[in-house]
Amino acid sequence: MNHSKITVLIWCFLILFSCKEEQKITFTDVNISSENNSIVVVNIPEAIGNSTIADRINSEIEQTIISELHIGNRDDITSNSIKEGILNFNNEYQSFVKNFPESESIWEAQIDGEVMYQSSEVISIALTTFINTGGATGILNITFLNFESESGKRLENNQLINNLKAFKTLAVPYFNDAIADQDVPLDAIQFKLPANIGYSEDGLVLLYNIQDLSPYLNDILEFAIPFEVVQDILVYNSL
C-alpha cells in the first residue's frame, strides 16, 4: 500500500472518530435569572456538545420550565424563554400586590434540575419545581424528561417500554410495597402507571406526585424496579 493510500485511510479514520466524538453530550449546571428578580430561582443542567442534539434537549427543558412558571391557563403561555417566564411570574406577583395591598403573602418559585441517568442510548433528567403563590404550603412537582442519546429526541413513556402489559404486571408488587410503607390500605388505591418514569442508577424509577394519588398520600411516592427485572422489556438498553 503506497503512502497516499495510507494517508487517506488515516484521514478517514480521524473524520469518523471526530464525528463520533461530536455526538457525545455533556451537561453543565447553569443558573438562569432576570433583572429585578428576587423570588424565582432556576438551577438546571444545560446540554453541550453536538449542537443539534443539545438544542433539542435544552429546548424541551426550557419549555417545561416555562410551563411550570406560567400562572393561569397553559394555553395562554406567551413566554419564549425562561427569562421571559421569570419576568412574567414576577409581573403576576406585582399585579397581585397591587390588587391586594393588604396581603402579606410572598410568592416564590424554585426549579432545580439534575441528570438522573446518562448512557449511550438514553438520558433521563428530573426537574423539581416548588411554587408558592400565597398558599399555606406551596406546590411541589417533579417532572422526568427522557431523551434518546443519539438524537436528543424526547421520549414518551410508551417509547421506553416495548410491552406495557408485562411492565404493569412487574410494577404492581413494587407499587404495593411502596404504598404499604405509607400505611395506606392496598385496596384504597387502584394501580396505574405514573406520568413520570425514568432511568436511574438504581433501575427504572416510577414517581407519583402528590396530586397523582390524592387524597390518599401527602408526600411523593417513588420506587425503582431493578434493571435486571425489566431489562427484557426495555426499548433502550440500560448497560
mmCIF file of C-alpha atoms in Angstrom:
data_model
loop_
_atom_site.group_PDB
_atom_site.id
_atom_site.type_symbol
_atom_site.label_atom_id
_atom_site.label_comp_id
_atom_site.label_asym_id
_atom_site.label_seq_id
_atom_site.Cartn_x
_atom_site.Cartn_y
_atom_site.Cartn_z
ATOM 1 C CA MET A 1 0.000 0.000 0.000
ATOM 2 C CA ASN A 2 1.504 3.319 -1.025
ATOM 3 C CA HIS A 3 1.902 6.360 1.182
ATOM 4 C CA SER A 4 -1.038 8.304 -0.325
ATOM 5 C CA LYS A 5 -3.487 5.485 0.374
ATOM 6 C CA ILE A 6 -2.293 5.244 3.979
ATOM 7 C CA THR A 7 -2.774 8.982 4.397
ATOM 8 C CA VAL A 8 -6.328 8.795 3.038
ATOM 9 C CA LEU A 9 -7.191 5.940 5.421
ATOM 10 C CA ILE A 10 -5.806 7.866 8.375
ATOM 11 C CA TRP A 11 -7.874 10.938 7.480
ATOM 12 C CA CYS A 12 -10.998 8.812 7.069
ATOM 13 C CA PHE A 13 -10.408 7.292 10.487
ATOM 14 C CA LEU A 14 -9.888 10.704 12.078
ATOM 15 C CA ILE A 15 -13.064 12.072 10.472
ATOM 16 C CA LEU A 16 -15.131 9.112 11.659
ATOM 17 C CA PHE A 17 -13.640 9.383 15.131
ATOM 18 C CA SER A 18 -14.315 13.116 15.341
ATOM 19 C CA CYS A 19 -17.914 12.614 14.189
ATOM 20 C CA LYS A 20 -18.477 10.121 16.982
ATOM 21 C CA GLU A 21 -16.923 12.493 19.480
ATOM 22 C CA GLU A 22 -19.229 15.289 18.322
ATOM 23 C CA GLN A 23 -22.243 13.135 19.172
ATOM 24 C CA LYS A 24 -21.274 12.958 22.844
ATOM 25 C CA ILE A 25 -23.384 15.174 25.077
ATOM 26 C CA THR A 26 -22.239 16.511 28.425
ATOM 27 C CA PHE A 27 -24.025 18.738 30.906
ATOM 28 C CA THR A 28 -23.119 21.821 32.871
ATOM 29 C CA ASP A 29 -25.066 23.431 35.700
ATOM 30 C CA VAL A 30 -26.494 26.865 34.943
ATOM 31 C CA ASN A 31 -28.421 29.477 36.906
ATOM 32 C CA ILE A 32 -30.974 31.419 34.897
ATOM 33 C CA SER A 33 -32.439 34.649 36.198
ATOM 34 C CA SER A 34 -33.706 38.011 35.005
ATOM 35 C CA GLU A 35 -33.227 41.628 36.031
ATOM 36 C CA ASN A 36 -35.031 42.775 39.172
ATOM 37 C CA ASN A 37 -35.813 39.185 40.111
ATOM 38 C CA SER A 38 -35.881 38.209 43.758
ATOM 39 C CA ILE A 39 -38.494 35.486 44.013
ATOM 40 C CA VAL A 40 -37.544 32.956 41.305
ATOM 41 C CA VAL A 41 -34.511 30.652 41.361
ATOM 42 C CA VAL A 42 -33.766 28.347 38.417
ATOM 43 C CA ASN A 43 -30.817 25.932 38.565
ATOM 44 C CA ILE A 44 -30.789 23.379 35.772
ATOM 45 C CA PRO A 45 -28.480 21.222 33.652
ATOM 46 C CA GLU A 46 -27.650 22.546 30.185
ATOM 47 C CA ALA A 47 -26.668 20.142 27.432
ATOM 48 C CA ILE A 48 -23.491 20.949 25.489
ATOM 49 C CA GLY A 49 -21.761 19.148 22.647
ATOM 50 C CA ASN A 50 -23.408 18.289 19.339
ATOM 51 C CA SER A 51 -25.475 21.409 18.673
ATOM 52 C CA THR A 52 -28.465 19.636 17.115
ATOM 53 C CA ILE A 53 -28.815 17.148 19.968
ATOM 54 C CA ALA A 54 -28.076 19.703 22.690
ATOM 55 C CA ASP A 55 -30.569 22.196 21.254
ATOM 56 C CA ARG A 56 -33.342 19.594 21.254
ATOM 57 C CA ILE A 57 -32.686 18.635 24.867
ATOM 58 C CA ASN A 58 -32.333 22.228 26.071
ATOM 59 C CA SER A 59 -35.479 23.263 24.223
ATOM 60 C CA GLU A 60 -37.547 20.582 25.983
ATOM 61 C CA ILE A 61 -36.131 21.597 29.362
ATOM 62 C CA GLU A 62 -36.865 25.237 28.582
ATOM 63 C CA GLN A 63 -40.460 24.595 27.510
ATOM 64 C CA THR A 64 -41.129 22.544 30.638
ATOM 65 C CA ILE A 65 -39.832 25.298 32.908
ATOM 66 C CA ILE A 66 -41.768 27.996 31.054
ATOM 67 C CA SER A 67 -44.926 25.930 31.564
ATOM 68 C CA GLU A 68 -44.194 25.457 35.276
ATOM 69 C CA LEU A 69 -43.682 29.204 35.821
ATOM 70 C CA HIS A 70 -46.829 30.187 33.957
ATOM 71 C CA ILE A 71 -49.728 31.407 36.081
ATOM 72 C CA GLY A 72 -53.099 30.562 34.585
ATOM 73 C CA ASN A 73 -54.236 28.514 31.607
ATOM 74 C CA ARG A 74 -51.394 26.656 29.866
ATOM 75 C CA ASP A 75 -52.956 27.556 26.513
ATOM 76 C CA ASP A 76 -52.232 31.225 27.218
ATOM 77 C CA ILE A 77 -48.441 30.891 27.553
ATOM 78 C CA THR A 78 -46.642 33.723 25.752
ATOM 79 C CA SER A 79 -43.102 33.385 27.142
ATOM 80 C CA ASN A 80 -40.450 32.411 24.605
ATOM 81 C CA SER A 81 -37.611 31.855 27.068
ATOM 82 C CA ILE A 82 -37.006 31.000 30.701
ATOM 83 C CA LYS A 83 -36.012 34.609 31.385
ATOM 84 C CA GLU A 84 -39.334 35.780 29.963
ATOM 85 C CA GLY A 85 -41.103 33.182 32.086
ATOM 86 C CA ILE A 86 -39.361 34.511 35.200
ATOM 87 C CA LEU A 87 -40.230 38.090 34.235
ATOM 88 C CA ASN A 88 -43.892 37.190 33.677
ATOM 89 C CA PHE A 89 -44.018 35.365 37.016
ATOM 90 C CA ASN A 90 -42.657 38.480 38.710
ATOM 91 C CA ASN A 91 -45.165 40.667 36.868
ATOM 92 C CA GLU A 92 -48.013 38.439 38.040
ATOM 93 C CA TYR A 93 -46.772 38.834 41.602
ATOM 94 C CA GLN A 94 -46.562 42.630 41.272
ATOM 95 C CA SER A 95 -50.097 42.645 39.894
ATOM 96 C CA PHE A 96 -51.223 40.556 42.875
ATOM 97 C CA VAL A 97 -49.580 43.006 45.312
ATOM 98 C CA LYS A 98 -51.276 45.921 43.562
ATOM 99 C CA ASN A 99 -54.711 44.296 43.683
ATOM 100 C CA PHE A 100 -54.340 43.000 47.248
ATOM 101 C CA PRO A 101 -52.116 45.504 49.056
ATOM 102 C CA GLU A 102 -53.245 44.225 52.443
ATOM 103 C CA SER A 103 -51.899 40.756 51.745
ATOM 104 C CA GLU A 104 -48.575 39.778 53.321
ATOM 105 C CA SER A 105 -48.107 36.791 51.016
ATOM 106 C CA ILE A 106 -44.710 36.448 49.357
ATOM 107 C CA TRP A 107 -44.601 34.469 46.131
ATOM 108 C CA GLU A 108 -41.658 32.227 45.381
ATOM 109 C CA ALA A 109 -40.595 29.709 42.765
ATOM 110 C CA GLN A 110 -37.601 27.393 42.749
ATOM 111 C CA ILE A 111 -36.758 24.957 39.970
ATOM 112 C CA ASP A 112 -33.835 22.558 40.249
ATOM 113 C CA GLY A 113 -32.788 20.039 37.638
ATOM 114 C CA GLU A 114 -30.439 17.084 37.634
ATOM 115 C CA VAL A 115 -29.273 14.405 35.238
ATOM 116 C CA MET A 116 -30.601 11.183 36.730
ATOM 117 C CA TYR A 117 -29.015 8.867 34.207
ATOM 118 C CA GLN A 118 -26.977 9.011 31.015
ATOM 119 C CA SER A 119 -25.834 6.218 28.719
ATOM 120 C CA SER A 120 -25.081 5.840 25.038
ATOM 121 C CA GLU A 121 -28.778 5.139 24.445
ATOM 122 C CA VAL A 122 -30.867 7.187 26.868
ATOM 123 C CA ILE A 123 -30.702 10.301 29.057
ATOM 124 C CA SER A 124 -33.096 10.951 31.956
ATOM 125 C CA ILE A 125 -33.446 14.357 33.598
ATOM 126 C CA ALA A 126 -35.511 15.301 36.656
ATOM 127 C CA LEU A 127 -36.909 18.801 37.182
ATOM 128 C CA THR A 128 -38.120 19.609 40.698
ATOM 129 C CA THR A 129 -40.420 22.615 40.934
ATOM 130 C CA PHE A 130 -41.660 24.305 44.094
ATOM 131 C CA ILE A 131 -44.061 27.207 43.628
ATOM 132 C CA ASN A 132 -45.909 29.181 46.262
ATOM 133 C CA THR A 133 -48.301 31.908 45.167
ATOM 134 C CA GLY A 134 -49.591 32.781 48.598
ATOM 135 C CA GLY A 135 -50.914 29.403 49.686
ATOM 136 C CA ALA A 136 -50.298 27.719 53.006
ATOM 137 C CA THR A 137 -47.726 25.235 51.770
ATOM 138 C CA GLY A 138 -46.992 25.744 48.073
ATOM 139 C CA ILE A 139 -46.934 23.077 45.378
ATOM 140 C CA LEU A 140 -44.098 20.613 44.793
ATOM 141 C CA ASN A 141 -43.944 18.885 41.417
ATOM 142 C CA ILE A 142 -41.319 16.629 39.854
ATOM 143 C CA THR A 143 -41.122 16.017 36.104
ATOM 144 C CA PHE A 144 -38.990 13.395 34.374
ATOM 145 C CA LEU A 145 -37.727 14.116 30.857
ATOM 146 C CA ASN A 146 -36.291 11.222 28.845
ATOM 147 C CA PHE A 147 -34.238 11.618 25.686
ATOM 148 C CA GLU A 148 -32.692 9.411 23.053
ATOM 149 C CA SER A 149 -28.935 9.986 23.386
ATOM 150 C CA GLU A 150 -28.115 9.752 19.680
ATOM 151 C CA SER A 151 -30.751 12.238 18.509
ATOM 152 C CA GLY A 152 -31.866 14.281 21.521
ATOM 153 C CA LYS A 153 -35.461 13.313 20.744
ATOM 154 C CA ARG A 154 -37.889 13.488 23.688
ATOM 155 C CA LEU A 155 -39.185 10.044 24.609
ATOM 156 C CA GLU A 156 -42.658 9.392 25.968
ATOM 157 C CA ASN A 157 -43.191 6.592 28.470
ATOM 158 C CA ASN A 158 -44.623 4.228 25.869
ATOM 159 C CA GLN A 159 -41.412 4.660 23.858
ATOM 160 C CA LEU A 160 -39.315 3.358 26.750
ATOM 161 C CA ILE A 161 -41.151 0.054 27.164
ATOM 162 C CA ASN A 162 -41.982 -2.450 24.446
ATOM 163 C CA ASN A 163 -44.617 -4.375 26.413
ATOM 164 C CA LEU A 164 -46.749 -2.161 28.672
ATOM 165 C CA LYS A 165 -48.966 -5.012 29.810
ATOM 166 C CA ALA A 166 -45.997 -7.052 31.023
ATOM 167 C CA PHE A 167 -44.469 -3.957 32.600
ATOM 168 C CA LYS A 168 -47.617 -3.226 34.599
ATOM 169 C CA THR A 169 -47.589 -6.794 35.899
ATOM 170 C CA LEU A 170 -43.973 -6.393 37.008
ATOM 171 C CA ALA A 171 -44.596 -2.991 38.580
ATOM 172 C CA VAL A 172 -47.611 -3.860 40.754
ATOM 173 C CA PRO A 173 -45.691 -5.656 43.585
ATOM 174 C CA TYR A 174 -43.220 -2.763 43.829
ATOM 175 C CA PHE A 175 -46.117 -0.299 43.902
ATOM 176 C CA ASN A 176 -47.864 -2.274 46.646
ATOM 177 C CA ASP A 177 -44.691 -2.373 48.741
ATOM 178 C CA ALA A 178 -44.258 1.395 48.370
ATOM 179 C CA ILE A 179 -47.902 2.012 49.335
ATOM 180 C CA ALA A 180 -47.582 -0.281 52.345
ATOM 181 C CA ASP A 181 -44.646 1.804 53.579
ATOM 182 C CA GLN A 182 -47.004 4.803 53.572
ATOM 183 C CA ASP A 183 -49.544 2.999 55.783
ATOM 184 C CA VAL A 184 -52.217 3.171 53.101
ATOM 185 C CA PRO A 185 -54.546 0.154 52.612
ATOM 186 C CA LEU A 186 -53.760 -1.637 49.352
ATOM 187 C CA ASP A 187 -57.416 -1.638 48.284
ATOM 188 C CA ALA A 188 -57.635 2.160 48.699
ATOM 189 C CA ILE A 189 -55.643 2.958 45.566
ATOM 190 C CA GLN A 190 -56.003 1.280 42.202
ATOM 191 C CA PHE A 191 -52.661 0.810 40.449
ATOM 192 C CA LYS A 192 -51.926 2.922 37.399
ATOM 193 C CA LEU A 193 -48.704 3.889 35.698
ATOM 194 C CA PRO A 194 -47.460 7.357 36.683
ATOM 195 C CA ALA A 195 -46.724 10.222 34.328
ATOM 196 C CA ASN A 196 -43.098 10.068 35.478
ATOM 197 C CA ILE A 197 -40.982 7.068 34.502
ATOM 198 C CA GLY A 198 -37.235 7.432 34.065
ATOM 199 C CA TYR A 199 -33.852 5.760 34.242
ATOM 200 C CA SER A 200 -31.620 5.976 37.305
ATOM 201 C CA GLU A 201 -28.602 4.120 38.665
ATOM 202 C CA ASP A 202 -30.990 2.070 40.831
ATOM 203 C CA GLY A 203 -33.150 0.935 37.923
ATOM 204 C CA LEU A 204 -36.280 2.199 36.234
ATOM 205 C CA VAL A 205 -37.898 4.762 38.538
ATOM 206 C CA LEU A 206 -41.653 5.319 38.827
ATOM 207 C CA LEU A 207 -42.666 8.554 40.571
ATOM 208 C CA TYR A 208 -46.110 9.783 41.604
ATOM 209 C CA ASN A 209 -46.521 13.425 42.551
ATOM 210 C CA ILE A 210 -48.789 14.197 45.491
ATOM 211 C CA GLN A 211 -51.704 15.184 43.258
ATOM 212 C CA ASP A 212 -51.441 11.889 41.352
ATOM 213 C CA LEU A 213 -52.599 9.846 44.351
ATOM 214 C CA SER A 214 -54.530 12.488 46.276
ATOM 215 C CA PRO A 215 -56.181 12.335 48.777
ATOM 216 C CA TYR A 216 -54.515 9.149 49.969
ATOM 217 C CA LEU A 217 -50.941 10.408 50.165
ATOM 218 C CA ASN A 218 -49.407 13.593 51.499
ATOM 219 C CA ASP A 219 -45.999 13.005 50.004
ATOM 220 C CA ILE A 220 -44.369 11.971 46.742
ATOM 221 C CA LEU A 221 -44.325 8.227 46.107
ATOM 222 C CA GLU A 222 -41.244 6.887 44.336
ATOM 223 C CA PHE A 223 -39.752 3.459 43.798
ATOM 224 C CA ALA A 224 -37.269 1.775 41.457
ATOM 225 C CA ILE A 225 -37.549 -1.533 39.639
ATOM 226 C CA PRO A 226 -34.075 -3.070 39.149
ATOM 227 C CA PHE A 227 -32.878 -3.216 35.556
ATOM 228 C CA GLU A 228 -32.362 -6.975 35.713
ATOM 229 C CA VAL A 229 -36.112 -7.325 36.323
ATOM 230 C CA VAL A 230 -37.259 -5.148 33.406
ATOM 231 C CA GLN A 231 -34.317 -5.351 31.001
ATOM 232 C CA ASP A 232 -36.085 -7.647 28.547
ATOM 233 C CA ILE A 233 -38.987 -5.218 28.022
ATOM 234 C CA LEU A 234 -36.997 -2.003 27.798
ATOM 235 C CA VAL A 235 -36.623 -0.393 24.384
ATOM 236 C CA TYR A 236 -33.331 1.192 25.402
ATOM 237 C CA ASN A 237 -30.549 -0.811 26.993
ATOM 238 C CA SER A 238 -29.535 0.274 30.471
ATOM 239 C CA LEU A 239 -25.987 -1.054 30.174
#
